[in-house]
Amino acid sequence: MLKHNMPKHVAIVMDGNGRWAKKRNLPRFEGHRRGVEVLKNIVQASANLKVKILTLFAFSQENWSRPKDEVDSLLVLFRKLVRQESKNLCKNNVKLNFIGDVTRFSSSLQIEIENSVKMTSENDAMLLNVAVNYSGKWDILQSVREIAAKVAKSELEPSAITTGDITANCALSGLPEPDLLIRTGGEQRLSNFLLWQIAYTELYFSNIFWPDFTASDLEKAIDFYQTRERRFGKTSEQLKRNLSITGPLALGMEA
Ligand code: FPP
């Protein structure tokens, strides 16, 4: 792994908990429980590797349609994680943020979420975004609604709307877009995770089930990332000649 070409922002779809458990004749819950332990290890490993932003898909809007006992057990794990991990995050100087529609959670859980965000708000070694009750289409939709409200109040002309306006009203606004997206569990799809924000993200698919994913697997994903030539629509020759790589796309910004 090269120290100088680290991804600043890594996003992960943590998939395969259920199949990991099934393979061992364990209830799906055991896969999720083990998944939480791995999540903690990978947060620590990412901080050690000096990744600046880590964005994890913990609970999708579509996950509500799983059997009630599985949803309940995921919520129990989520509450426990929020309650117990803030101290650890502070020790590692990690700032916690949630993306997604948290208003769907009970008011007591919303308060715990708020407290954990407050508790870690001064930390600055790494930003950890946890996507809960999140979906990429919802994210774009709520951004478009904000913009439409401005148009309705005649504060904005439709023809003046830019892609930057959509970005600014989506989750993760103000942050560099993910450089690398990892999906574990063998499936090669995005499952409605960050759609708008990953236009130029490198995608890495691993067959390893999330509960078996280790820090060394994370390093392998970063090794893969470091072999990629990121052209942002330009040609390889342009990059080699080092021509205008300082354009807006190279910086992950938009017009
Ligand atoms: C995918 O496994 C896992 C998820 C539903 C999200 C990731 C959840 C955790 C790591 C547990 C922590 C949860 C929270 C909310 C903090 P799957 O059940 O889809 O696995 P399968 O595809 O093998 O069935």
Short mmCIF file of C-alpha atoms and ligand atoms in Angstrom, two decimals:
data_model
loop_
_atom_site.label_atom_id
_atom_site.label_comp_id
_atom_site.label_asym_id
_atom_site.label_seq_id
_atom_site.Cartn_x
_atom_site.Cartn_y
_atom_site.Cartn_z
CA MET A 1 0.00 0.00 0.00
CA LEU A 2 1.32 3.41 -0.99
CA LYS A 3 1.17 6.06 1.69
CA HIS A 4 0.86 8.96 -0.77
CA ASN A 5 -2.14 7.71 -2.78
CA MET A 6 -4.61 6.88 -0.04
CA PRO A 7 -8.34 7.30 -0.72
CA LYS A 8 -9.59 10.23 1.34
CA HIS A 9 -13.16 8.97 1.41
CA VAL A 10 -14.10 5.28 1.57
CA ALA A 11 -17.71 4.07 1.45
CA ILE A 12 -18.72 0.51 2.38
CA VAL A 13 -21.81 -1.65 1.76
CA MET A 14 -21.46 -4.20 4.56
CA ASP A 15 -23.21 -7.20 3.02
CA GLY A 16 -23.31 -10.92 3.79
CA ASN A 17 -24.22 -11.08 7.49
CA GLY A 18 -27.22 -13.35 6.86
CA ARG A 19 -25.36 -15.76 4.60
CA TRP A 20 -22.41 -15.87 7.01
CA ALA A 21 -24.81 -16.97 9.76
CA LYS A 22 -26.70 -19.44 7.54
CA LYS A 23 -23.46 -21.15 6.55
CA ARG A 24 -22.86 -21.80 10.23
CA ASN A 25 -26.44 -22.80 11.06
CA LEU A 26 -26.77 -19.71 13.22
CA PRO A 27 -29.69 -17.26 13.36
CA ARG A 28 -29.30 -14.22 11.08
CA PHE A 29 -29.06 -12.09 14.21
CA GLU A 30 -25.70 -13.72 15.01
CA GLY A 31 -24.40 -12.54 11.64
CA HIS A 32 -25.46 -8.98 12.41
CA ARG A 33 -23.98 -9.17 15.92
CA ARG A 34 -20.67 -10.30 14.51
CA GLY A 35 -21.07 -7.65 11.80
CA VAL A 36 -21.12 -4.93 14.44
CA GLU A 37 -17.80 -6.18 15.86
CA VAL A 38 -16.29 -6.06 12.37
CA LEU A 39 -17.72 -2.58 11.85
CA LYS A 40 -15.86 -1.42 14.98
CA ASN A 41 -12.62 -3.06 13.78
CA ILE A 42 -12.87 -1.47 10.35
CA VAL A 43 -13.56 1.98 11.81
CA GLN A 44 -10.41 1.58 13.91
CA ALA A 45 -8.39 0.23 10.97
CA SER A 46 -9.54 3.10 8.73
CA ALA A 47 -8.55 5.66 11.36
CA ASN A 48 -5.14 3.95 11.70
CA LEU A 49 -4.69 4.14 7.92
CA LYS A 50 -5.53 7.85 8.07
CA VAL A 51 -8.60 7.57 5.87
CA LYS A 52 -10.27 10.96 6.38
CA ILE A 53 -13.90 10.00 5.74
CA LEU A 54 -15.60 6.62 6.13
CA THR A 55 -19.25 6.21 5.07
CA LEU A 56 -21.02 2.98 6.06
CA PHE A 57 -24.40 1.66 4.87
CA ALA A 58 -25.88 0.29 8.10
CA PHE A 59 -29.63 0.28 7.46
CA SER A 60 -31.43 0.97 4.20
CA GLN A 61 -34.97 2.25 3.77
CA GLU A 62 -35.69 -1.09 2.08
CA ASN A 63 -34.49 -3.00 5.18
CA TRP A 64 -37.78 -2.13 6.97
CA SER A 65 -39.45 -4.79 4.83
CA ARG A 66 -37.43 -7.62 6.43
CA PRO A 67 -39.18 -9.87 9.01
CA LYS A 68 -40.09 -7.84 12.09
CA ASP A 69 -37.83 -9.78 14.44
CA GLU A 70 -34.82 -9.12 12.21
CA VAL A 71 -35.62 -5.39 11.96
CA ASP A 72 -36.06 -5.28 15.75
CA SER A 73 -32.74 -7.01 16.34
CA LEU A 74 -30.96 -4.59 13.96
CA LEU A 75 -32.48 -1.66 15.85
CA VAL A 76 -31.34 -3.13 19.19
CA LEU A 77 -27.80 -3.46 17.84
CA PHE A 78 -27.94 0.04 16.41
CA ARG A 79 -29.06 1.57 19.72
CA LYS A 80 -26.36 -0.32 21.61
CA LEU A 81 -23.72 0.82 19.16
CA VAL A 82 -24.77 4.47 19.40
CA ARG A 83 -24.90 4.29 23.19
CA GLN A 84 -21.61 2.48 23.75
CA GLU A 85 -19.30 3.58 20.98
CA SER A 86 -19.20 7.37 21.36
CA LYS A 87 -16.50 7.10 24.03
CA ASN A 88 -14.38 4.85 21.86
CA LEU A 89 -14.82 7.18 18.91
CA CYS A 90 -13.61 10.06 21.08
CA LYS A 91 -10.54 8.04 22.06
CA ASN A 92 -9.77 7.66 18.36
CA ASN A 93 -10.65 11.29 17.62
CA VAL A 94 -13.45 10.20 15.24
CA LYS A 95 -16.39 12.49 14.54
CA LEU A 96 -19.74 10.75 14.07
CA ASN A 97 -22.44 11.81 11.64
CA PHE A 98 -25.64 10.11 10.46
CA ILE A 99 -27.13 10.36 7.00
CA GLY A 100 -30.68 9.25 6.21
CA ASP A 101 -34.15 10.02 7.49
CA VAL A 102 -33.70 9.55 11.25
CA THR A 103 -37.20 10.87 11.98
CA ARG A 104 -38.53 7.35 11.32
CA PHE A 105 -36.79 6.11 14.51
CA SER A 106 -38.35 6.34 17.99
CA SER A 107 -37.86 9.68 19.71
CA SER A 108 -35.67 8.07 22.39
CA LEU A 109 -33.36 6.64 19.72
CA GLN A 110 -33.29 10.02 17.96
CA ILE A 111 -32.13 11.61 21.22
CA GLU A 112 -29.36 9.02 21.59
CA ILE A 113 -28.30 9.68 18.01
CA GLU A 114 -28.18 13.42 18.68
CA ASN A 115 -26.18 12.93 21.88
CA SER A 116 -23.59 10.74 20.20
CA VAL A 117 -23.17 13.29 17.41
CA LYS A 118 -22.74 16.09 19.96
CA MET A 119 -20.30 14.08 22.02
CA THR A 120 -17.98 13.52 19.06
CA SER A 121 -18.49 16.86 17.33
CA GLU A 122 -15.05 18.28 18.20
CA ASN A 123 -13.11 15.26 16.91
CA ASP A 124 -11.21 15.74 13.68
CA ALA A 125 -8.99 12.78 12.77
CA MET A 126 -11.71 10.99 10.78
CA LEU A 127 -15.36 11.60 9.94
CA LEU A 128 -17.60 8.53 10.22
CA ASN A 129 -20.89 8.81 8.33
CA VAL A 130 -23.37 6.08 9.21
CA ALA A 131 -26.23 5.73 6.73
CA VAL A 132 -29.41 4.69 8.55
CA ASN A 133 -32.87 4.67 7.01
CA TYR A 134 -31.02 5.91 3.96
CA SER A 135 -31.57 5.36 0.27
CA GLY A 136 -29.83 7.05 -2.63
CA LYS A 137 -33.07 7.84 -4.49
CA TRP A 138 -34.59 9.34 -1.33
CA ASP A 139 -31.47 11.49 -0.95
CA ILE A 140 -31.83 12.91 -4.47
CA LEU A 141 -35.59 13.32 -4.01
CA GLN A 142 -35.31 15.36 -0.86
CA SER A 143 -32.64 17.54 -2.49
CA VAL A 144 -34.92 18.16 -5.49
CA ARG A 145 -37.77 19.07 -3.13
CA GLU A 146 -35.61 21.70 -1.40
CA ILE A 147 -34.74 23.18 -4.77
CA ALA A 148 -38.37 23.07 -5.96
CA ALA A 149 -39.40 24.98 -2.83
CA LYS A 150 -36.96 27.76 -3.77
CA VAL A 151 -38.32 27.83 -7.31
CA ALA A 152 -41.88 28.03 -5.94
CA LYS A 153 -40.87 31.07 -3.88
CA SER A 154 -39.27 32.61 -6.98
CA GLU A 155 -35.88 32.51 -5.27
CA LEU A 156 -34.41 30.42 -8.09
CA GLU A 157 -34.99 30.19 -11.85
CA PRO A 158 -35.35 26.60 -13.12
CA SER A 159 -32.77 27.34 -15.81
CA ALA A 160 -30.30 28.48 -13.13
CA ILE A 161 -30.37 25.14 -11.27
CA THR A 162 -26.95 23.44 -11.37
CA THR A 163 -25.73 19.97 -10.50
CA GLY A 164 -23.97 21.77 -7.64
CA ASP A 165 -27.39 22.76 -6.23
CA ILE A 166 -28.46 19.11 -6.18
CA THR A 167 -25.18 18.12 -4.49
CA ALA A 168 -25.52 20.91 -1.93
CA ASN A 169 -28.91 19.60 -0.77
CA CYS A 170 -27.92 15.92 -0.71
CA ALA A 171 -26.31 14.04 2.16
CA LEU A 172 -22.52 14.45 2.36
CA SER A 173 -22.69 17.95 0.87
CA GLY A 174 -19.48 19.88 1.41
CA LEU A 175 -17.44 16.66 1.55
CA PRO A 176 -15.25 15.22 -1.19
CA GLU A 177 -17.08 12.41 -2.99
CA PRO A 178 -16.10 8.82 -2.15
CA ASP A 179 -12.88 7.77 -3.88
CA LEU A 180 -13.49 4.08 -3.23
CA LEU A 181 -16.68 2.11 -2.63
CA ILE A 182 -16.31 -1.40 -1.22
CA ARG A 183 -19.12 -3.95 -1.25
CA THR A 184 -18.61 -7.23 0.58
CA GLY A 185 -20.72 -10.40 0.25
CA GLY A 186 -20.22 -11.17 -3.45
CA GLU A 187 -23.04 -9.11 -4.99
CA GLN A 188 -22.09 -6.56 -7.63
CA ARG A 189 -24.73 -3.89 -7.22
CA LEU A 190 -25.24 -0.61 -5.41
CA SER A 191 -28.58 -1.42 -3.71
CA ASN A 192 -29.66 2.23 -3.62
CA PHE A 193 -26.63 3.44 -1.64
CA LEU A 194 -25.03 6.77 -2.57
CA LEU A 195 -26.13 7.20 -6.18
CA TRP A 196 -25.54 10.89 -6.86
CA GLN A 197 -22.21 11.01 -5.03
CA ILE A 198 -20.41 8.11 -6.72
CA ALA A 199 -20.26 9.22 -10.34
CA TYR A 200 -16.44 8.87 -10.37
CA THR A 201 -15.94 6.50 -7.46
CA GLU A 202 -13.83 3.36 -7.94
CA LEU A 203 -15.91 0.25 -7.17
CA TYR A 204 -14.42 -2.77 -5.39
CA PHE A 205 -16.43 -5.95 -4.90
CA SER A 206 -15.27 -8.62 -2.47
CA ASN A 207 -16.70 -12.14 -2.09
CA ILE A 208 -15.94 -12.10 1.63
CA PHE A 209 -19.00 -11.97 3.89
CA TRP A 210 -18.92 -8.85 6.08
CA PRO A 211 -18.45 -10.75 9.38
CA ASP A 212 -15.21 -12.19 7.96
CA PHE A 213 -13.88 -8.89 6.58
CA THR A 214 -10.61 -7.83 8.21
CA ALA A 215 -8.26 -4.86 8.27
CA SER A 216 -6.03 -6.71 5.81
CA ASP A 217 -9.00 -7.08 3.41
CA LEU A 218 -9.50 -3.32 3.70
CA GLU A 219 -5.85 -2.86 2.78
CA LYS A 220 -6.36 -5.12 -0.27
CA ALA A 221 -9.23 -2.92 -1.40
CA ILE A 222 -6.99 0.13 -1.02
CA ASP A 223 -4.24 -1.67 -2.99
CA PHE A 224 -6.79 -2.16 -5.80
CA TYR A 225 -7.74 1.53 -5.61
CA GLN A 226 -4.11 2.51 -5.96
CA THR A 227 -3.79 0.60 -9.23
CA ARG A 228 -6.64 2.54 -10.84
CA GLU A 229 -6.04 5.45 -13.15
CA ARG A 230 -8.73 8.01 -12.37
CA ARG A 231 -9.36 9.92 -15.56
CA PHE A 232 -12.47 11.93 -14.69
CA GLY A 233 -13.51 11.90 -18.34
CA LYS A 234 -10.07 12.82 -19.66
CA THR A 235 -7.69 10.64 -21.65
CA SER A 236 -4.81 8.73 -20.22
CA GLU A 237 -2.41 10.80 -22.36
CA GLN A 238 -3.78 14.04 -20.95
CA LEU A 239 -3.22 12.75 -17.45
CA LYS A 240 0.30 11.65 -18.29
CA ARG A 241 1.08 15.04 -19.74
CA ASN A 242 -0.35 16.33 -16.51
CA LEU A 243 -2.70 18.59 -18.43
CA SER A 244 -5.30 20.52 -16.43
CA ILE A 245 -5.82 17.83 -13.80
CA THR A 246 -6.67 20.74 -11.57
CA GLY A 247 -10.09 21.13 -13.27
CA PRO A 248 -13.21 21.05 -11.10
CA LEU A 249 -13.91 17.33 -11.56
CA ALA A 250 -10.44 16.39 -10.42
CA LEU A 251 -11.22 18.05 -7.14
CA GLY A 252 -14.55 16.30 -6.87
CA MET A 253 -16.35 19.61 -7.30
CA GLU A 254 -18.93 20.68 -9.80
CA ALA A 255 -19.96 23.68 -11.82
C1 FPP B 1 -26.24 -6.98 5.26
O1 FPP B 1 -26.30 -8.32 5.56
C2 FPP B 1 -26.23 -6.19 6.46
C3 FPP B 1 -27.07 -5.18 6.79
C4 FPP B 1 -28.53 -5.27 6.89
C5 FPP B 1 -26.48 -3.89 7.11
C6 FPP B 1 -25.21 -3.96 7.94
C7 FPP B 1 -25.51 -4.18 9.34
C8 FPP B 1 -24.58 -4.39 10.31
C9 FPP B 1 -23.13 -4.41 10.08
C10 FPP B 1 -25.07 -4.60 11.67
C11 FPP B 1 -25.15 -3.30 12.38
C12 FPP B 1 -26.43 -2.69 12.14
C13 FPP B 1 -26.70 -1.42 12.46
C14 FPP B 1 -28.03 -0.86 12.07
C15 FPP B 1 -25.71 -0.58 13.16
P1 FPP B 1 -27.53 -9.14 4.99
O2 FPP B 1 -28.43 -9.43 6.12
O3 FPP B 1 -28.15 -8.42 3.84
O4 FPP B 1 -26.78 -10.41 4.52
P2 FPP B 1 -27.24 -11.43 3.40
O5 FPP B 1 -27.20 -10.68 2.08
O6 FPP B 1 -26.21 -12.50 3.49
O7 FPP B 1 -28.61 -11.91 3.77
#
